[in-house]
Structure formats: structure tokens, C-alpha cells
XYZ file of C-alpha atoms in Angstrom:
156
model
C -14.458 22.346 17.663
C -12.452 24.202 15.356
C -11.996 27.385 13.153
C -11.432 28.012 9.786
C -10.336 31.314 9.004
C -10.312 31.562 5.244
C -11.156 30.019 1.891
C -7.595 29.340 1.533
C -7.409 27.677 4.901
C -10.376 25.742 3.722
C -8.857 24.484 0.676
C -5.547 23.666 2.571
C -7.449 21.172 4.657
C -7.883 19.171 1.694
C -4.978 16.868 0.359
C -3.174 18.547 -2.613
C -4.461 15.603 -5.229
C -7.970 16.965 -4.153
C -7.844 20.655 -3.947
C -8.443 21.334 -7.460
C -11.855 19.310 -7.222
C -13.109 21.475 -4.513
C -15.992 23.894 -5.122
C -16.808 25.923 -2.083
C -20.321 26.567 -1.260
C -21.505 30.169 -2.554
C -22.116 32.325 0.094
C -19.971 30.756 2.763
C -18.794 33.321 5.197
C -15.589 33.169 7.037
C -14.387 32.814 9.833
C -16.250 29.469 9.757
C -16.520 28.122 13.137
C -17.308 24.228 13.176
C -18.591 22.154 16.185
C -17.972 18.663 14.889
C -17.594 18.732 11.135
C -18.569 20.613 7.885
C -20.055 18.906 4.900
C -21.397 19.882 1.571
C -22.387 18.828 -2.001
C -21.389 20.494 -5.102
C -24.179 21.852 -7.106
C -23.894 19.288 -9.523
C -24.191 16.565 -7.066
C -21.316 14.606 -8.376
C -19.078 15.496 -5.675
C -19.333 15.717 -1.708
C -16.748 17.321 0.490
C -16.147 16.814 4.363
C -14.023 18.726 6.632
C -13.438 17.253 10.066
C -10.721 17.189 12.678
C -7.541 15.127 11.679
C -6.850 11.958 12.874
C -4.363 13.590 15.252
C -6.832 16.329 15.891
C -4.177 19.230 15.495
C -5.977 20.470 12.209
C -9.025 20.204 10.055
C -8.850 17.635 7.321
C -10.517 17.715 4.106
C -12.123 14.789 2.232
C -13.330 15.131 -1.644
C -15.826 11.984 -2.238
C -17.278 11.278 -5.711
C -20.877 10.026 -5.665
C -20.479 6.632 -7.627
C -23.524 5.655 -9.705
C -26.760 4.862 -7.881
C -29.081 2.278 -8.832
C -28.995 -0.040 -6.037
C -31.698 -2.586 -5.914
C -31.568 -2.680 -2.329
C -34.764 -1.063 -0.975
C -32.919 0.292 2.168
C -29.235 0.587 3.289
C -27.428 1.559 6.264
C -24.949 4.401 6.580
C -21.504 2.814 7.789
C -20.820 5.891 9.854
C -24.114 7.174 11.375
C -26.021 3.573 11.099
C -29.044 5.295 9.904
C -31.052 3.443 7.151
C -32.478 5.156 3.710
C -33.392 4.348 0.712
C -30.774 4.369 -2.169
C -31.478 8.148 -2.954
C -30.371 8.721 0.505
C -27.562 6.473 1.296
C -25.199 5.088 -1.108
C -21.376 4.507 -2.422
C -19.021 7.448 -1.719
C -15.540 6.861 -3.206
C -12.421 8.603 -2.901
C -8.714 8.311 -4.209
C -6.027 6.705 -2.226
C -3.674 7.403 -4.857
C -3.570 7.150 -8.407
C -4.083 3.844 -8.665
C -6.628 3.222 -6.058
C -10.077 4.343 -4.890
C -11.816 3.381 -1.778
C -15.535 3.434 -1.210
C -17.691 3.554 2.020
C -21.429 3.339 2.224
C -22.956 6.623 3.669
C -25.262 9.134 3.630
C -25.422 10.639 0.204
C -25.301 14.265 1.739
C -23.172 13.462 4.552
C -26.016 14.825 7.103
C -25.089 11.936 9.756
C -25.016 14.664 12.535
C -28.603 15.980 11.865
C -29.826 12.211 11.425
C -28.527 11.271 14.547
C -29.964 14.555 16.325
C -33.258 13.726 15.035
C -33.108 10.192 16.238
C -31.950 10.982 19.538
C -34.829 13.665 19.899
C -37.248 11.335 18.813
C -35.967 8.950 21.605
C -35.588 11.059 24.328
C -31.694 10.501 24.161
C -28.698 12.912 24.575
C -27.368 14.078 21.381
C -23.625 14.534 22.477
C -23.178 10.900 23.477
C -24.003 9.751 19.912
C -21.358 12.141 18.056
C -18.128 10.836 19.386
C -18.780 7.303 17.884
C -19.631 8.982 14.455
C -16.470 11.396 14.695
C -14.237 8.311 15.347
C -15.751 6.406 12.520
C -14.404 9.431 10.218
C -11.169 9.323 11.638
C -11.056 5.737 11.540
C -11.850 5.789 7.603
C -8.844 8.248 6.978
C -6.406 6.425 8.831
C -7.000 2.884 7.852
C -8.479 3.329 4.349
C -6.440 6.628 3.195
C -3.513 6.107 5.394
C -4.131 9.814 6.719
C -2.333 10.212 10.062
C -2.055 14.390 10.139
C -2.497 16.713 7.548
C 0.554 18.200 6.229
C 1.262 22.121 6.450
C 1.722 22.834 2.664
């Protein structure tokens, strides 16, 4: 769990290269208490934003993803983070800049509502939801460290 006290703190959780792209949801109230992670889709639907614990778990970390062109011919795809299946309208390629010359992508729920999908599946199967969330959070951290080389969030 973490606390984001102001809009400025929310923007500071993103890498400097991503901050100008962030569109804070209208009506978002601060302080914002986040249990596991916070995600939203910008109104235009082109970008998806994620704020989760940084790999060193000291501060919140923000990632700005771009929804890459849809139209996969696959009728069903699996999210690499929550391992749920969905159509190409639900699951697809989200990408982000590593640096000015390189982008990486990962096949994810297009709205990053992985937690809700895991909770729903747990409810239907009679499983305990809290057992399913640590692996999801670990996959998010692994993406940040391995694909983006983020190990901690700078103070700036």
C-alpha cells in the first residue's frame, strides 16, 4: 500500500520522459491511497497509465503505455501479467519507451484491470484473492527491471 498526496506527487512517480504524456483522470481526489496499483486509460484511449510500487518498493513508480494498433487475427489472447484470456479488444500489445531509440511491448489487458479479473476469477472458483496478487505485482516489477532497467524511482 502506498499514498500519493498530490497531483504533483502522482506526476513525479513517472519517468521524466513520460510526465508530459500523463493525463490525470478528471475528478481524481487526493490524497490517493493505493492498495496494490492504480491504472487508468486516457479519455482518447491511446495511452494507459500504471502506478505501482517501484522495484525497490520504496516509492510509487509510474509507467506510461501506448496501445499499439489492434486488429490481431487471434480470437483469444492471454495477458502476460494476470494470465487471463480475452479477445483482441480486451488484451493486446501495450508498449513504452525504454529510451529515445527503443520501445518494448508486452501483451496485457488493454485497460490494466488485471486485479479485477483475478478477483472475479477467485470469487468464481472459491479461491482466496490475496494469494493471486503477489505474483501479479512481481510480474509488474520484473517488467520494470528487466525490460525498462528501472531499479528505483529517482527523487527529482
